[in-house]
Amino acid sequence: MKVVVIGGGIVGLSSAYYLHKAGHAVTVLDKSDISDNCSYGNAGYVCPSHFVPLATPGIVKQGLKWMWNSRSPFYVQPRLDAGLIDWGMKFMRSAKPDKVAAAAVPLRDIAILSKHMYESWTQDPGLAFAYEQKGLLEIFQTEKGEAHAHHVVEQAHQLGLTDTALLTAAELQALEPQTAILAKGAVWFRCDAHLYPNKLMQQLYQYLVNNGVQFGINQAVTGFGYTNKRLTEVKTTSHSYAADTVVLAAGSWSRELAKAMQVQLPLVAGRGYSVTLENSPYQLNHPAVLIEGRVALTPMDGNKIRFGGTMEITSHKTPPRYARVQGILDAVKRYFPAFDVTMPSPEQIWYGYRPCSADGLPYIGRTKRWENAVIATGHSMLGLSLGAGTGKLVSEIVGETRTSMDIAPFNPDRFS
């Protein structure tokens, strides 16, 4: 079967990996050279611990409070955009306690599946991407953060993530003896792992090329050919590709491409920033999330540390707001006083766009509009974490075999 995958991020490449292994002839299309998309600059977490979706009670109110703070970790750019307004209304309806509770199980299940897939990749001699399982620390400084931590540990245990523990300040410090930490304690999710995204993406791309997967890079998709309820052709700026099946995995650009496919997909771009220190003078043993600061820190590939954060709901055309990077570094300093990281120059700052669904769950599955189209996008901040598992599910959906988990919660048509 000829399968055309639109999108060269981790979800697109993972889909290509499993589709190729299933015997399909795969072509991956991307509007860029796929050397610096959102799958490169993220925190590198593979995290079953992240079972709480973006759309949570209170996030809308908090977002309004942060609206005029140039260094805030969450921001929605006001603009007259029908897609944004539609997404915003659906997002607010999704930010309810019952919907958040219902999302926890499918997010846990796809994260565990994805982790198993990454672990299997480490056995492949063509893939070596600094995968480590040291767990993830969620560090808190306030009484409110501590109360939240107790609740999260209870939730984790109820979900079967029993290797989750609440640490005192002394226990936390014992895990990181090389630097002082200003905190009341932390949650330690021992189930989590991390990797170096840059190595993963480069090696996965080369692996696919070496194994016969075709690539059409620097080719923006401009339209589709179809007959009745089947897509037959994917058109780009320079070529046309015949297709038996089309997989839409174009990240934050998926909404516009879905519209060209006559599919309505509530999705917006959420920009994030990161800074990576090569040969870092500062040392950490474990990846960490700063709860009140809403910043992620990850030791990577032996000698690097990456600081990342912010969720900036904005247009792809809006210039980067580098003041938000200073907000990330300021937050790090509040927890790790010895970390004197100066504001880097713009060329040393990475930013990318996460595809944010309206309820924090990804869109994975067939759409009723087409018999041979599969959607795989909307992973918000969990694209890397859920990437390998999503690719496995896409291959199973295309092959019409039993999926590795229940994908009903990810139905792309659930807002229709």
GROMACS .gro file of C-alpha atoms in nm:
model
  416
    1MET     CA    1   0.000   0.000   0.000
    2LYS     CA    2   0.124   0.351  -0.083
    3VAL     CA    3   0.105   0.562   0.232
    4VAL     CA    4   0.179   0.935   0.225
    5VAL     CA    5   0.263   1.081   0.566
    6ILE     CA    6   0.232   1.458   0.590
    7GLY     CA    7   0.470   1.589   0.855
    8GLY     CA    8   0.831   1.514   0.945
    9GLY     CA    9   0.814   1.558   1.321
   10ILE     CA   10   0.837   1.275   1.573
   11VAL     CA   11   0.478   1.161   1.509
   12GLY     CA   12   0.527   1.157   1.132
   13LEU     CA   13   0.862   0.978   1.147
   14SER     CA   14   0.738   0.729   1.405
   15SER     CA   15   0.438   0.654   1.185
   16ALA     CA   16   0.671   0.605   0.888
   17TYR     CA   17   0.890   0.372   1.097
   18TYR     CA   18   0.606   0.137   1.187
   19LEU     CA   19   0.430   0.163   0.851
   20HIS     CA   20   0.752   0.065   0.675
   21LYS     CA   21   0.800  -0.229   0.910
   22ALA     CA   22   0.445  -0.338   0.828
   23GLY     CA   23   0.541  -0.359   0.460
   24HIS     CA   24   0.391  -0.038   0.321
   25ALA     CA   25   0.559   0.189   0.067
   26VAL     CA   26   0.595   0.513   0.265
   27THR     CA   27   0.661   0.871   0.155
   28VAL     CA   28   0.702   1.150   0.412
   29LEU     CA   29   0.629   1.509   0.305
   30ASP     CA   30   0.724   1.822   0.494
   31LYS     CA   31   0.726   2.191   0.411
   32SER     CA   32   1.069   2.231   0.576
   33ASP     CA   33   1.395   2.034   0.570
   34ILE     CA   34   1.279   1.872   0.903
   35SER     CA   35   1.604   1.968   1.075
   36ASP     CA   36   1.463   2.197   1.346
   37ASN     CA   37   1.093   2.134   1.405
   38CYS     CA   38   0.915   2.116   1.740
   39SER     CA   39   1.041   1.762   1.794
   40TYR     CA   40   1.397   1.891   1.832
   41GLY     CA   41   1.380   2.160   2.099
   42ASN     CA   42   1.156   2.000   2.359
   43ALA     CA   43   1.246   1.874   2.706
   44GLY     CA   44   1.292   1.515   2.589
   45TYR     CA   45   1.054   1.363   2.842
   46VAL     CA   46   0.897   1.020   2.799
   47CYS     CA   47   0.651   1.067   3.078
   48PRO     CA   48   0.359   0.851   3.193
   49SER     CA   49   0.343   1.104   3.480
   50HIS     CA   50   0.185   1.362   3.250
   51PHE     CA   51  -0.171   1.231   3.275
   52VAL     CA   52  -0.328   1.574   3.333
   53PRO     CA   53  -0.429   1.746   3.006
   54LEU     CA   54  -0.363   2.111   2.922
   55ALA     CA   55  -0.734   2.198   2.956
   56THR     CA   56  -0.775   2.200   3.335
   57PRO     CA   57  -1.002   2.393   3.574
   58GLY     CA   58  -0.855   2.732   3.651
   59ILE     CA   59  -0.620   2.752   3.352
   60VAL     CA   60  -0.845   3.001   3.170
   61LYS     CA   61  -0.864   3.230   3.473
   62GLN     CA   62  -0.489   3.202   3.527
   63GLY     CA   63  -0.428   3.276   3.161
   64LEU     CA   64  -0.627   3.599   3.190
   65LYS     CA   65  -0.416   3.701   3.493
   66TRP     CA   66  -0.098   3.642   3.294
   67MET     CA   67  -0.226   3.815   2.979
   68TRP     CA   68  -0.017   4.131   3.019
   69ASN     CA   69   0.293   3.973   3.173
   70SER     CA   70   0.560   3.945   2.902
   71ARG     CA   71   0.745   3.679   3.101
   72SER     CA   72   0.446   3.466   3.200
   73PRO     CA   73   0.447   3.090   3.130
   74PHE     CA   74   0.099   3.082   2.972
   75TYR     CA   75  -0.036   3.339   2.728
   76VAL     CA   76  -0.311   3.360   2.467
   77GLN     CA   77  -0.259   3.630   2.207
   78PRO     CA   78  -0.592   3.810   2.153
   79ARG     CA   79  -0.681   3.824   1.786
   80LEU     CA   80  -0.982   3.802   1.557
   81ASP     CA   81  -0.944   3.449   1.432
   82ALA     CA   82  -1.244   3.220   1.384
   83GLY     CA   83  -1.035   2.909   1.445
   84LEU     CA   84  -0.894   3.047   1.771
   85ILE     CA   85  -1.239   3.152   1.894
   86ASP     CA   86  -1.384   2.811   1.813
   87TRP     CA   87  -1.091   2.638   1.984
   88GLY     CA   88  -1.121   2.867   2.287
   89MET     CA   89  -1.489   2.791   2.338
   90LYS     CA   90  -1.427   2.418   2.315
   91PHE     CA   91  -1.120   2.448   2.540
   92MET     CA   92  -1.323   2.620   2.813
   93ARG     CA   93  -1.595   2.353   2.794
   94SER     CA   94  -1.325   2.085   2.824
   95ALA     CA   95  -1.161   2.242   3.130
   96LYS     CA   96  -1.396   2.067   3.373
   97PRO     CA   97  -1.304   1.827   3.656
   98ASP     CA   98  -1.495   1.533   3.509
   99LYS     CA   99  -1.332   1.571   3.167
  100VAL     CA  100  -0.986   1.603   3.321
  101ALA     CA  101  -1.044   1.286   3.523
  102ALA     CA  102  -1.164   1.101   3.213
  103ALA     CA  103  -0.854   1.206   3.018
  104ALA     CA  104  -0.610   1.059   3.271
  105VAL     CA  105  -0.649   0.692   3.171
  106PRO     CA  106  -0.599   0.730   2.793
  107LEU     CA  107  -0.307   0.969   2.849
  108ARG     CA  108  -0.148   0.718   3.086
  109ASP     CA  109  -0.206   0.429   2.848
  110ILE     CA  110  -0.060   0.594   2.538
  111ALA     CA  111   0.238   0.721   2.739
  112ILE     CA  112   0.314   0.371   2.870
  113LEU     CA  113   0.274   0.227   2.520
  114SER     CA  114   0.507   0.492   2.381
  115LYS     CA  115   0.765   0.427   2.649
  116HIS     CA  116   0.767   0.058   2.560
  117MET     CA  117   0.817   0.149   2.194
  118TYR     CA  118   1.113   0.377   2.271
  119GLU     CA  119   1.266   0.104   2.485
  120SER     CA  120   1.239  -0.135   2.191
  121TRP     CA  121   1.412   0.122   1.969
  122THR     CA  122   1.714   0.124   2.199
  123GLN     CA  123   1.776  -0.236   2.091
  124ASP     CA  124   1.813  -0.129   1.727
  125PRO     CA  125   2.181  -0.069   1.638
  126GLY     CA  126   2.078   0.220   1.412
  127LEU     CA  127   1.919   0.416   1.694
  128ALA     CA  128   2.116   0.549   1.993
  129PHE     CA  129   1.953   0.860   2.136
  130ALA     CA  130   2.076   0.886   2.498
  131TYR     CA  131   1.767   0.720   2.645
  132GLU     CA  132   1.776   0.703   3.027
  133GLN     CA  133   1.524   0.612   3.294
  134LYS     CA  134   1.600   0.816   3.603
  135GLY     CA  135   1.248   0.936   3.666
  136LEU     CA  136   1.119   1.293   3.675
  137LEU     CA  137   1.111   1.534   3.970
  138GLU     CA  138   0.825   1.780   4.012
  139ILE     CA  139   0.969   2.035   4.255
  140PHE     CA  140   0.750   2.268   4.463
  141GLN     CA  141   0.825   2.569   4.681
  142THR     CA  142   0.490   2.667   4.830
  143GLU     CA  143   0.222   2.519   5.053
  144LYS     CA  144  -0.017   2.527   4.757
  145GLY     CA  145   0.238   2.336   4.552
  146GLU     CA  146   0.279   2.084   4.833
  147ALA     CA  147  -0.097   2.029   4.855
  148HIS     CA  148  -0.106   1.979   4.479
  149ALA     CA  149   0.182   1.729   4.508
  150HIS     CA  150  -0.007   1.519   4.763
  151HIS     CA  151  -0.307   1.510   4.530
  152VAL     CA  152  -0.092   1.416   4.228
  153VAL     CA  153   0.076   1.130   4.415
  154GLU     CA  154  -0.266   0.998   4.516
  155GLN     CA  155  -0.387   1.020   4.155
  156ALA     CA  156  -0.073   0.849   4.027
  157HIS     CA  157  -0.117   0.557   4.266
  158GLN     CA  158  -0.484   0.523   4.165
  159LEU     CA  159  -0.371   0.503   3.802
  160GLY     CA  160  -0.125   0.226   3.882
  161LEU     CA  161   0.188   0.444   3.877
  162THR     CA  162   0.283   0.312   4.217
  163ASP     CA  163   0.652   0.396   4.188
  164THR     CA  164   0.562   0.760   4.252
  165ALA     CA  165   0.686   0.908   4.579
  166LEU     CA  166   0.659   1.234   4.772
  167LEU     CA  167   1.002   1.360   4.878
  168THR     CA  168   1.094   1.596   5.159
  169ALA     CA  169   1.335   1.881   5.096
  170ALA     CA  170   1.617   1.674   5.248
  171GLU     CA  171   1.534   1.369   5.034
  172LEU     CA  172   1.523   1.587   4.724
  173GLN     CA  173   1.856   1.744   4.806
  174ALA     CA  174   2.010   1.401   4.857
  175LEU     CA  175   1.923   1.316   4.495
  176GLU     CA  176   2.099   1.631   4.374
  177PRO     CA  177   2.391   1.682   4.614
  178GLN     CA  178   2.599   1.885   4.368
  179THR     CA  179   2.380   2.198   4.384
  180ALA     CA  180   2.155   2.372   4.636
  181ILE     CA  181   1.779   2.357   4.574
  182LEU     CA  182   1.533   2.601   4.728
  183ALA     CA  183   1.221   2.388   4.768
  184LYS     CA  184   0.982   2.234   5.017
  185GLY     CA  185   1.000   1.898   4.841
  186ALA     CA  186   0.917   1.715   4.521
  187VAL     CA  187   0.720   1.437   4.360
  188TRP     CA  188   0.947   1.171   4.209
  189PHE     CA  189   0.793   0.983   3.918
  190ARG     CA  190   1.034   0.693   3.887
  191CYS     CA  191   0.837   0.559   3.589
  192ASP     CA  192   0.951   0.843   3.360
  193ALA     CA  193   1.245   0.848   3.121
  194HIS     CA  194   1.415   1.105   2.900
  195LEU     CA  195   1.621   1.121   2.584
  196TYR     CA  196   1.809   1.366   2.364
  197PRO     CA  197   1.560   1.478   2.096
  198ASN     CA  198   1.822   1.603   1.852
  199LYS     CA  199   1.990   1.264   1.831
  200LEU     CA  200   1.659   1.082   1.814
  201MET     CA  201   1.527   1.287   1.522
  202GLN     CA  202   1.851   1.283   1.323
  203GLN     CA  203   1.903   0.911   1.367
  204LEU     CA  204   1.540   0.820   1.301
  205TYR     CA  205   1.544   1.022   0.978
  206GLN     CA  206   1.866   0.856   0.865
  207TYR     CA  207   1.734   0.513   0.960
  208LEU     CA  208   1.425   0.566   0.747
  209VAL     CA  209   1.628   0.693   0.450
  210ASN     CA  210   1.862   0.394   0.475
  211ASN     CA  211   1.565   0.158   0.480
  212GLY     CA  212   1.390   0.290   0.174
  213VAL     CA  213   1.137   0.540   0.307
  214GLN     CA  214   1.101   0.825   0.057
  215PHE     CA  215   1.110   1.190   0.160
  216GLY     CA  216   0.974   1.501  -0.007
  217ILE     CA  217   1.129   1.780   0.198
  218ASN     CA  218   1.079   2.153   0.146
  219GLN     CA  219   0.747   2.065  -0.017
  220ALA     CA  220   0.441   2.233   0.130
  221VAL     CA  221   0.116   2.046   0.069
  222THR     CA  222  -0.116   2.258  -0.146
  223GLY     CA  223  -0.414   2.030  -0.198
  224PHE     CA  224  -0.560   1.686  -0.245
  225GLY     CA  225  -0.715   1.481  -0.522
  226TYR     CA  226  -1.007   1.255  -0.436
  227THR     CA  227  -1.277   1.030  -0.570
  228ASN     CA  228  -1.597   0.992  -0.368
  229LYS     CA  229  -1.480   0.925  -0.010
  230ARG     CA  230  -1.120   0.833  -0.087
  231LEU     CA  231  -0.818   1.059  -0.115
  232THR     CA  232  -0.616   0.962  -0.422
  233GLU     CA  233  -0.346   1.226  -0.445
  234VAL     CA  234  -0.144   1.467  -0.231
  235LYS     CA  235  -0.032   1.779  -0.417
  236THR     CA  236   0.269   1.986  -0.311
  237THR     CA  237   0.443   2.297  -0.439
  238SER     CA  238   0.656   2.085  -0.674
  239HIS     CA  239   0.515   1.732  -0.703
  240SER     CA  240   0.206   1.517  -0.689
  241TYR     CA  241   0.197   1.190  -0.495
  242ALA     CA  242  -0.049   0.907  -0.553
  243ALA     CA  243  -0.179   0.768  -0.226
  244ASP     CA  244  -0.375   0.467  -0.108
  245THR     CA  245  -0.376   0.613   0.243
  246VAL     CA  246  -0.291   0.960   0.377
  247VAL     CA  247  -0.166   1.022   0.732
  248LEU     CA  248  -0.196   1.382   0.853
  249ALA     CA  249   0.075   1.437   1.116
  250ALA     CA  250   0.169   1.797   1.046
  251GLY     CA  251   0.179   1.923   1.403
  252SER     CA  252   0.061   2.279   1.457
  253TRP     CA  253  -0.002   2.323   1.083
  254SER     CA  254  -0.256   2.039   1.082
  255ARG     CA  255  -0.568   2.251   1.119
  256GLU     CA  256  -0.518   2.428   0.788
  257LEU     CA  257  -0.433   2.105   0.608
  258ALA     CA  258  -0.732   1.932   0.765
  259LYS     CA  259  -0.949   2.215   0.635
  260ALA     CA  260  -0.813   2.150   0.286
  261MET     CA  261  -0.924   1.790   0.342
  262GLN     CA  262  -1.272   1.918   0.438
  263VAL     CA  263  -1.217   1.816   0.800
  264GLN     CA  264  -1.273   2.052   1.093
  265LEU     CA  265  -1.000   2.006   1.355
  266PRO     CA  266  -1.005   2.234   1.663
  267LEU     CA  267  -0.633   2.302   1.704
  268VAL     CA  268  -0.404   2.600   1.764
  269ALA     CA  269  -0.030   2.657   1.779
  270GLY     CA  270   0.127   2.686   2.123
  271ARG     CA  271   0.475   2.830   2.102
  272GLY     CA  272   0.742   2.718   2.344
  273TYR     CA  273   1.106   2.820   2.395
  274SER     CA  274   1.419   2.644   2.513
  275VAL     CA  275   1.785   2.712   2.580
  276THR     CA  276   2.046   2.435   2.577
  277LEU     CA  277   2.381   2.465   2.750
  278GLU     CA  278   2.651   2.258   2.580
  279ASN     CA  279   2.919   2.132   2.822
  280SER     CA  280   2.708   2.274   3.102
  281PRO     CA  281   2.894   2.399   3.411
  282TYR     CA  282   2.580   2.315   3.611
  283GLN     CA  283   2.498   1.955   3.689
  284LEU     CA  284   2.171   1.773   3.752
  285ASN     CA  285   2.112   1.403   3.797
  286HIS     CA  286   1.740   1.404   3.715
  287PRO     CA  287   1.504   1.588   3.483
  288ALA     CA  288   1.282   1.827   3.675
  289VAL     CA  289   0.970   2.037   3.640
  290LEU     CA  290   0.944   2.349   3.856
  291ILE     CA  291   0.580   2.349   3.961
  292GLU     CA  292   0.527   2.716   4.044
  293GLY     CA  293   0.776   2.831   3.782
  294ARG     CA  294   0.627   2.608   3.508
  295VAL     CA  295   0.971   2.538   3.366
  296ALA     CA  296   1.136   2.212   3.261
  297LEU     CA  297   1.504   2.125   3.310
  298THR     CA  298   1.664   1.821   3.151
  299PRO     CA  299   2.021   1.690   3.169
  300MET     CA  300   2.087   1.548   2.822
  301ASP     CA  301   2.342   1.337   2.642
  302GLY     CA  302   2.597   1.345   2.922
  303ASN     CA  303   2.712   1.707   2.910
  304LYS     CA  304   2.409   1.923   2.833
  305ILE     CA  305   2.122   2.087   3.020
  306ARG     CA  306   1.810   2.217   2.849
  307PHE     CA  307   1.578   2.475   3.005
  308GLY     CA  308   1.236   2.503   2.844
  309GLY     CA  309   0.889   2.633   2.898
  310THR     CA  310   0.597   2.865   2.822
  311MET     CA  311   0.279   2.799   2.632
  312GLU     CA  312   0.212   3.092   2.404
  313ILE     CA  313  -0.108   3.047   2.201
  314THR     CA  314  -0.026   3.262   1.902
  315SER     CA  315  -0.003   3.285   1.527
  316HIS     CA  316   0.285   3.128   1.334
  317LYS     CA  317   0.346   3.477   1.197
  318THR     CA  318   0.391   3.650   1.533
  319PRO     CA  319   0.757   3.739   1.604
  320PRO     CA  320   0.910   3.554   1.901
  321ARG     CA  321   0.882   3.719   2.240
  322TYR     CA  322   1.225   3.661   2.386
  323ALA     CA  323   1.130   3.816   2.720
  324ARG     CA  324   0.961   3.485   2.791
  325VAL     CA  325   1.303   3.318   2.782
  326GLN     CA  326   1.419   3.552   3.055
  327GLY     CA  327   1.114   3.439   3.252
  328ILE     CA  328   1.231   3.078   3.214
  329LEU     CA  329   1.581   3.162   3.337
  330ASP     CA  330   1.447   3.370   3.627
  331ALA     CA  331   1.236   3.076   3.741
  332VAL     CA  332   1.536   2.843   3.729
  333LYS     CA  333   1.734   3.085   3.946
  334ARG     CA  334   1.457   3.090   4.210
  335TYR     CA  335   1.492   2.715   4.261
  336PHE     CA  336   1.862   2.668   4.181
  337PRO     CA  337   2.045   2.977   4.313
  338ALA     CA  338   2.383   2.860   4.180
  339PHE     CA  339   2.253   2.849   3.820
  340ASP     CA  340   2.365   3.185   3.682
  341VAL     CA  341   2.247   3.149   3.324
  342THR     CA  342   2.268   3.474   3.132
  343MET     CA  343   2.013   3.566   2.869
  344PRO     CA  344   2.145   3.422   2.543
  345SER     CA  345   2.143   3.594   2.206
  346PRO     CA  346   1.840   3.524   1.981
  347GLU     CA  347   2.035   3.283   1.761
  348GLN     CA  348   2.103   3.067   2.069
  349ILE     CA  349   1.733   3.043   2.157
  350TRP     CA  350   1.514   2.772   2.009
  351TYR     CA  351   1.140   2.808   1.970
  352GLY     CA  352   0.876   2.590   1.812
  353TYR     CA  353   0.501   2.541   1.785
  354ARG     CA  354   0.314   2.266   1.966
  355PRO     CA  355  -0.018   2.145   1.820
  356CYS     CA  356  -0.276   2.202   2.093
  357SER     CA  357  -0.609   2.023   2.071
  358ALA     CA  358  -0.915   2.170   2.239
  359ASP     CA  359  -0.916   1.924   2.530
  360GLY     CA  360  -0.552   1.824   2.575
  361LEU     CA  361  -0.597   1.480   2.416
  362PRO     CA  362  -0.437   1.409   2.080
  363TYR     CA  363  -0.635   1.342   1.765
  364ILE     CA  364  -0.554   0.987   1.650
  365GLY     CA  365  -0.771   0.784   1.416
  366ARG     CA  366  -0.976   0.785   1.101
  367THR     CA  367  -1.212   1.067   1.016
  368LYS     CA  368  -1.562   0.998   0.888
  369ARG     CA  369  -1.506   1.229   0.589
  370TRP     CA  370  -1.256   0.994   0.423
  371GLU     CA  371  -1.223   0.618   0.417
  372ASN     CA  372  -0.845   0.627   0.379
  373ALA     CA  373  -0.728   0.922   0.589
  374VAL     CA  374  -0.574   0.891   0.937
  375ILE     CA  375  -0.523   1.191   1.166
  376ALA     CA  376  -0.231   1.195   1.412
  377THR     CA  377  -0.178   1.536   1.571
  378GLY     CA  378  -0.282   1.760   1.861
  379HIS     CA  379  -0.038   1.624   2.120
  380SER     CA  380   0.022   1.966   2.283
  381MET     CA  381   0.335   1.943   2.503
  382LEU     CA  382   0.347   1.563   2.481
  383GLY     CA  383   0.444   1.511   2.118
  384LEU     CA  384   0.784   1.360   2.192
  385SER     CA  385   0.658   1.158   2.487
  386LEU     CA  386   0.368   1.008   2.290
  387GLY     CA  387   0.540   1.002   1.951
  388ALA     CA  388   0.654   0.642   1.928
  389GLY     CA  389   0.326   0.509   2.065
  390THR     CA  390   0.127   0.723   1.822
  391GLY     CA  391   0.331   0.589   1.531
  392LYS     CA  392   0.254   0.234   1.642
  393LEU     CA  393  -0.119   0.312   1.662
  394VAL     CA  394  -0.117   0.477   1.319
  395SER     CA  395   0.035   0.165   1.165
  396GLU     CA  396  -0.227  -0.053   1.332
  397ILE     CA  397  -0.510   0.175   1.213
  398VAL     CA  398  -0.381   0.176   0.856
  399GLY     CA  399  -0.336  -0.203   0.862
  400GLU     CA  400  -0.682  -0.248   1.015
  401THR     CA  401  -0.542  -0.463   1.294
  402ARG     CA  402  -0.636  -0.451   1.660
  403THR     CA  403  -0.487  -0.140   1.819
  404SER     CA  404  -0.256  -0.167   2.118
  405MET     CA  405  -0.500   0.038   2.328
  406ASP     CA  406  -0.847   0.186   2.310
  407ILE     CA  407  -0.823   0.488   2.079
  408ALA     CA  408  -1.186   0.601   2.114
  409PRO     CA  409  -1.090   0.898   2.339
  410PHE     CA  410  -0.864   1.028   2.060
  411ASN     CA  411  -1.137   1.029   1.791
  412PRO     CA  412  -1.056   1.319   1.552
  413ASP     CA  413  -1.431   1.378   1.499
  414ARG     CA  414  -1.516   1.406   1.870
  415PHE     CA  415  -1.596   1.779   1.845
  416SER     CA  416  -1.807   1.743   1.530
   0.00000   0.00000   0.00000
